[in-house]
CSV table of C-alpha atoms in Angstrom, one decimal:
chain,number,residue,atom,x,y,z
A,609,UNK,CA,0.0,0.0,0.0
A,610,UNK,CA,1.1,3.4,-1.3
A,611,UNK,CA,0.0,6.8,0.6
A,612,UNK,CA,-1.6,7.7,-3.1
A,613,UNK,CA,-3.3,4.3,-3.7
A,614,UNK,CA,-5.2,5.1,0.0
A,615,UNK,CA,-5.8,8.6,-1.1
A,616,UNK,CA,-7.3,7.3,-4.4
A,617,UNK,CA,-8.9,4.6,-2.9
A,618,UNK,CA,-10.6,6.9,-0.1
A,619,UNK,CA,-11.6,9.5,-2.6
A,620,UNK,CA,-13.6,6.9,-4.6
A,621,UNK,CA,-15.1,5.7,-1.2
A,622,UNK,CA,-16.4,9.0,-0.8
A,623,UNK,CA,-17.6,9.5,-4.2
A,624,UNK,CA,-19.3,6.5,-4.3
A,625,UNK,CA,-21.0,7.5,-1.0
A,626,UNK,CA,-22.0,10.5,-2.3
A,627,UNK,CA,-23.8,9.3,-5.6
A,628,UNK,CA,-25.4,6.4,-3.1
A,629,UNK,CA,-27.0,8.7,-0.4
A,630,UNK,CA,-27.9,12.0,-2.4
A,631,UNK,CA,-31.3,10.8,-3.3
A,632,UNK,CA,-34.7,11.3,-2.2
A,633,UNK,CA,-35.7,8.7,0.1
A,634,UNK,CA,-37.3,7.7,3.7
A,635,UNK,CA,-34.4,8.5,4.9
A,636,UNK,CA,-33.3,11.7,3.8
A,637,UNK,CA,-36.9,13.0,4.3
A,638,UNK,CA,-37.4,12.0,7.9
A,639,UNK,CA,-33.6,14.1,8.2
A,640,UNK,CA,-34.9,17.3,6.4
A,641,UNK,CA,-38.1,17.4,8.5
A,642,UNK,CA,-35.9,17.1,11.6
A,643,UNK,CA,-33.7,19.7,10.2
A,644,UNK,CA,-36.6,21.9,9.3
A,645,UNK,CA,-38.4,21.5,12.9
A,646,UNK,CA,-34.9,22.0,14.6
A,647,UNK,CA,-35.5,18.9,16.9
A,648,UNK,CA,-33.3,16.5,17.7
A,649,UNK,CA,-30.6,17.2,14.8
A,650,UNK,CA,-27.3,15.7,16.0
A,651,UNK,CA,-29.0,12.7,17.5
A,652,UNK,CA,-30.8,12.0,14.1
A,653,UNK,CA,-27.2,12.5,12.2
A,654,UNK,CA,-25.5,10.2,14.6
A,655,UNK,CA,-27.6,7.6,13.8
A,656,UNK,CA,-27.8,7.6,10.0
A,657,UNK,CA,-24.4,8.2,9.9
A,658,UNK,CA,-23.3,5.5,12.6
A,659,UNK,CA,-26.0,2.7,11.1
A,660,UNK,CA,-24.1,3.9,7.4
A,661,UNK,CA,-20.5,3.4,8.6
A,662,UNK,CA,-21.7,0.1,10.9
A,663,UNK,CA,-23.4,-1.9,7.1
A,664,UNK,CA,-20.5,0.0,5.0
A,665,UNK,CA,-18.0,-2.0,7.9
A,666,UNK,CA,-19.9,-4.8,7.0
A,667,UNK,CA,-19.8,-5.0,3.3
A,668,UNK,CA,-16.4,-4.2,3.3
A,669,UNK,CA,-15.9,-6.9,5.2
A,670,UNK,CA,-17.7,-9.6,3.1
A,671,UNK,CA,-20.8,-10.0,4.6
A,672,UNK,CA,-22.6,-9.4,1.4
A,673,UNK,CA,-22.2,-12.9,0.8
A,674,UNK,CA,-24.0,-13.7,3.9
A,675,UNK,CA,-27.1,-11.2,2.7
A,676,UNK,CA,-27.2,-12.6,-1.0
A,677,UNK,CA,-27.3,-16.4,1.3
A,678,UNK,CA,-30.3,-15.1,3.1
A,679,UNK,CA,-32.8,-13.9,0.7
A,680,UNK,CA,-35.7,-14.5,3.0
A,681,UNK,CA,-34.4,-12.0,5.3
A,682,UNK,CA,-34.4,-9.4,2.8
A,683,UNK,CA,-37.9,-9.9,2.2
A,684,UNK,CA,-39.2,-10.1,5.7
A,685,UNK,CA,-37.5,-6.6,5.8
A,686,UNK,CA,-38.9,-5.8,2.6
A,687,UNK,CA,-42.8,-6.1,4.2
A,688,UNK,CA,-41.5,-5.0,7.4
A,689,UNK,CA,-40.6,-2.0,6.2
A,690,UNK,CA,-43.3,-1.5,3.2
A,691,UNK,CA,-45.6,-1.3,6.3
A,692,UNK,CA,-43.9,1.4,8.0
A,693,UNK,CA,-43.2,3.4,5.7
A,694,UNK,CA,-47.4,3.2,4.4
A,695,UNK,CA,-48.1,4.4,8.2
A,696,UNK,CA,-45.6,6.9,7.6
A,697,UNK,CA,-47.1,8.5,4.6
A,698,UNK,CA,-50.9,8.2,6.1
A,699,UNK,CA,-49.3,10.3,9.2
A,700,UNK,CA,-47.8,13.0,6.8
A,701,UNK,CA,-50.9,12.9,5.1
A,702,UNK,CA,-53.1,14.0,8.0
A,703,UNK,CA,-50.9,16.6,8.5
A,704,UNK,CA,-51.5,18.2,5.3
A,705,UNK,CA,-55.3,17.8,5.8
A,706,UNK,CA,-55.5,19.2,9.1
A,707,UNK,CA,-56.6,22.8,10.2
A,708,UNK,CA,-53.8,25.7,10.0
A,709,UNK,CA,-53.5,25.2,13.7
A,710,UNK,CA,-53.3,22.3,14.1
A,711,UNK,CA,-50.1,22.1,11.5
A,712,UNK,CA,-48.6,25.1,13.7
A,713,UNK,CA,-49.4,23.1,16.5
A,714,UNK,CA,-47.6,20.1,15.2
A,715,UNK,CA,-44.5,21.1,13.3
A,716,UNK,CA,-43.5,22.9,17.1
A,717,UNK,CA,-44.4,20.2,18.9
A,718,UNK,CA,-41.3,18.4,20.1
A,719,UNK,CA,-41.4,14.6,19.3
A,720,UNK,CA,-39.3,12.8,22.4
A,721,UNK,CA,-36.0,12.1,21.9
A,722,UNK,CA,-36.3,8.1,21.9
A,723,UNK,CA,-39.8,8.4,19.4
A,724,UNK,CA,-37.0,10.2,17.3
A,725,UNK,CA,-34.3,8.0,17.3
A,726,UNK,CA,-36.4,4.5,17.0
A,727,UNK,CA,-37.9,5.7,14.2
A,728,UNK,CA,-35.1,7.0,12.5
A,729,UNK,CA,-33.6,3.3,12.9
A,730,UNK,CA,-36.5,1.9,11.7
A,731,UNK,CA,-36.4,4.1,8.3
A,732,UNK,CA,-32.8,3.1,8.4
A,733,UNK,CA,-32.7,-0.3,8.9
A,734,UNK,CA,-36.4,-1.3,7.6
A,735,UNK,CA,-35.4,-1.0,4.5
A,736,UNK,CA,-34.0,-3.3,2.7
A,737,UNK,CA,-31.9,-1.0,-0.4
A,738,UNK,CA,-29.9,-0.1,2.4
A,739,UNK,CA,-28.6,-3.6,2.6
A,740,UNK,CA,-27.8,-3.8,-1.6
A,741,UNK,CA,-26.4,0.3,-1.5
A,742,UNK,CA,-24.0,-0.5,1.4
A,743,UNK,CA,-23.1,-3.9,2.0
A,744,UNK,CA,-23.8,-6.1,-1.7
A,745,UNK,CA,-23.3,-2.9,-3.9
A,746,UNK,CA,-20.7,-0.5,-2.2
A,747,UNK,CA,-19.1,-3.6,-0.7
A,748,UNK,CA,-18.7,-5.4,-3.6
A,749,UNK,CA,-16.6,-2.1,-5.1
A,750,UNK,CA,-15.0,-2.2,-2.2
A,751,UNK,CA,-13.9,-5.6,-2.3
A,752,UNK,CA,-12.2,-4.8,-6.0
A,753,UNK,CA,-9.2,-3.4,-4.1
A,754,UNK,CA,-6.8,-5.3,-2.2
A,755,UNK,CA,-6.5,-4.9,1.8
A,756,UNK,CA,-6.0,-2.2,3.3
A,757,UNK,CA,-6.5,0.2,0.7
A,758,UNK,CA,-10.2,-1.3,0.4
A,759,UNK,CA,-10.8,-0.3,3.8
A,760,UNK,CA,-9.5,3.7,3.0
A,761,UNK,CA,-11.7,3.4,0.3
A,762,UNK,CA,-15.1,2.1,2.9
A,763,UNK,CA,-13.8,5.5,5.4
A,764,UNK,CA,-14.5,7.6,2.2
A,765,UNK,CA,-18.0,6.3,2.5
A,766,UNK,CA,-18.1,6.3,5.7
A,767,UNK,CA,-17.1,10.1,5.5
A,768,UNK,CA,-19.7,10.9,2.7
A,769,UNK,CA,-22.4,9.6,4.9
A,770,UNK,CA,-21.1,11.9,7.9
A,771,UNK,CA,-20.7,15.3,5.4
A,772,UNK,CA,-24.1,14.8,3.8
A,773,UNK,CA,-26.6,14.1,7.0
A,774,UNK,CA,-25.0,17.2,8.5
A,775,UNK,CA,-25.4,19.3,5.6
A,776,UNK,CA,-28.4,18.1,5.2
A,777,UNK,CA,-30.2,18.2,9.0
A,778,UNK,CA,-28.1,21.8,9.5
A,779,UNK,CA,-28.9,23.2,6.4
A,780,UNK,CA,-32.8,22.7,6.8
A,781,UNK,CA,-32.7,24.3,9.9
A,782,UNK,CA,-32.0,27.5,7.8
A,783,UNK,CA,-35.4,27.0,6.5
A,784,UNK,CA,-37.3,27.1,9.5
A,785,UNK,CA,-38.4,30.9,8.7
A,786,UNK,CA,-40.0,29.7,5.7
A,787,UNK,CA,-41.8,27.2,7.6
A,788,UNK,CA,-43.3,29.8,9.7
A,789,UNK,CA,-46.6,29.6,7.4
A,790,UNK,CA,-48.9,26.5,7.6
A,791,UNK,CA,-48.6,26.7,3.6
A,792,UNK,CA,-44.8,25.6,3.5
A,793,UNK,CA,-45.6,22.7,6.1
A,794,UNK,CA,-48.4,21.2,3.6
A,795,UNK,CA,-46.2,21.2,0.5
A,796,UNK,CA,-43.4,19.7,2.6
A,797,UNK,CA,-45.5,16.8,4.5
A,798,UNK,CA,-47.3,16.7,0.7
A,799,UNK,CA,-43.8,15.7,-1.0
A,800,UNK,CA,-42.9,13.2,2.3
A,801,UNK,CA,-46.3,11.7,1.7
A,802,UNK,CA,-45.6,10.9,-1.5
A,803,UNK,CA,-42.5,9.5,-1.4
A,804,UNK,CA,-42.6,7.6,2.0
A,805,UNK,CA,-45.9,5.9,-0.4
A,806,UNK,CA,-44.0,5.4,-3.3
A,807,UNK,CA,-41.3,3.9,-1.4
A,808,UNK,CA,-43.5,1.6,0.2
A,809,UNK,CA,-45.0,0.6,-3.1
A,810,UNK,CA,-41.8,0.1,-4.3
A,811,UNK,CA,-41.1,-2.2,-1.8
A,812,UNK,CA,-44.0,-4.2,-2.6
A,813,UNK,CA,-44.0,-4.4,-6.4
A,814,UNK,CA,-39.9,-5.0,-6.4
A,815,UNK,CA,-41.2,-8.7,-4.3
């Protein structure tokens, strides 16, 4: 191992990382809402970003073989987290239904700390593309590259995942005097609707 080969290697990590997590997802959303809200960032950061560098760890390591062995547990997940995600979107979509004040009411009320972070690990580890991003895809890249360079290039990912949640969950919170008018709460909740559906349908269809 060269200092350039781990330099190249991490850079890919992190660009791989980058083009994985920068997408609209469960996710993502449940992280801009936070952000938005200004509740709970850093504990919703830490654990996307801890559960990301945890399954990154492990496909780097090889247990992608171990996922693609156990196919059934992928689809329990699959319906697992089809089903959350459904009662996600019908929440959201009250939300955008209900009266002005009771959307004012909501989006500064503070959800509990432990609400938060169970069901940002459920959104994390409920579904199942998390597992073929991070441990079959981004581990199977990994594994291209001979020890220990494949492990500066998993750090790189693991990296990406830290510099996009907190860009993400801080950079919402500049938004919050948008979100001042019941108006900017129903589009938002709208869009999370929509996509926390879709993903569940998804989830379904892709059985």
């Amino acid at each position: 191992m060269t200092v350039s080969s781990a330099a190249t290697a991490a850079i890919s990590g992190l660009g791989f990382g980058l083009s994985l997590i920068i997408a609209i997802g469960a996710q993502n959303a449940f992280v801009l809402r936070q952000g938005v809200r200004g509740q709970h960032i850093f504990p919703v950061i830490a654990v996307c970003a801890i559960s990301d560098a945890v399954l990154i760890a492990a496909g780097v390591g090889g247990f992608g073989v171990l996922v693609e062995s156990l196919p059934g547990l992928l689809t329990v997940v699959r319906y697992l987290g089809a089903a959350f995600l459904f009662g996600y979107a019908v929440l959201a979509a009250k939300r955008v239904f209900a009266s002005s004040a009771l959307i004012t009411e909501s989006a500064g009320a503070s959800m509990a700390l432990g609400a938060t972070v169970l069901t940002c690990l459920a959104l994390t580890w409920l579904n199942p593309h998390v597992y073929l991003d991070t441990v079959l895809l981004l581990g199977s890249f990994a594994n291209t590259y001979t020890s220990p360079d494949k492990w500066f290039l998993g750090a790189g990912a693991m990296l990406a995942s830290v510099i996009w949640f907190t860009a993400l969950g801080y950079g919402a919170r500049r938004l919050g005097p948008l979100f001042a008018r019941p108006a900017a709460w129903r589009v938002l909740d709208s869009v999370i609707a929509v996509v926390m559906l879709a993903l569940a349908i998804g989830l379904i269809t892709s059985a």
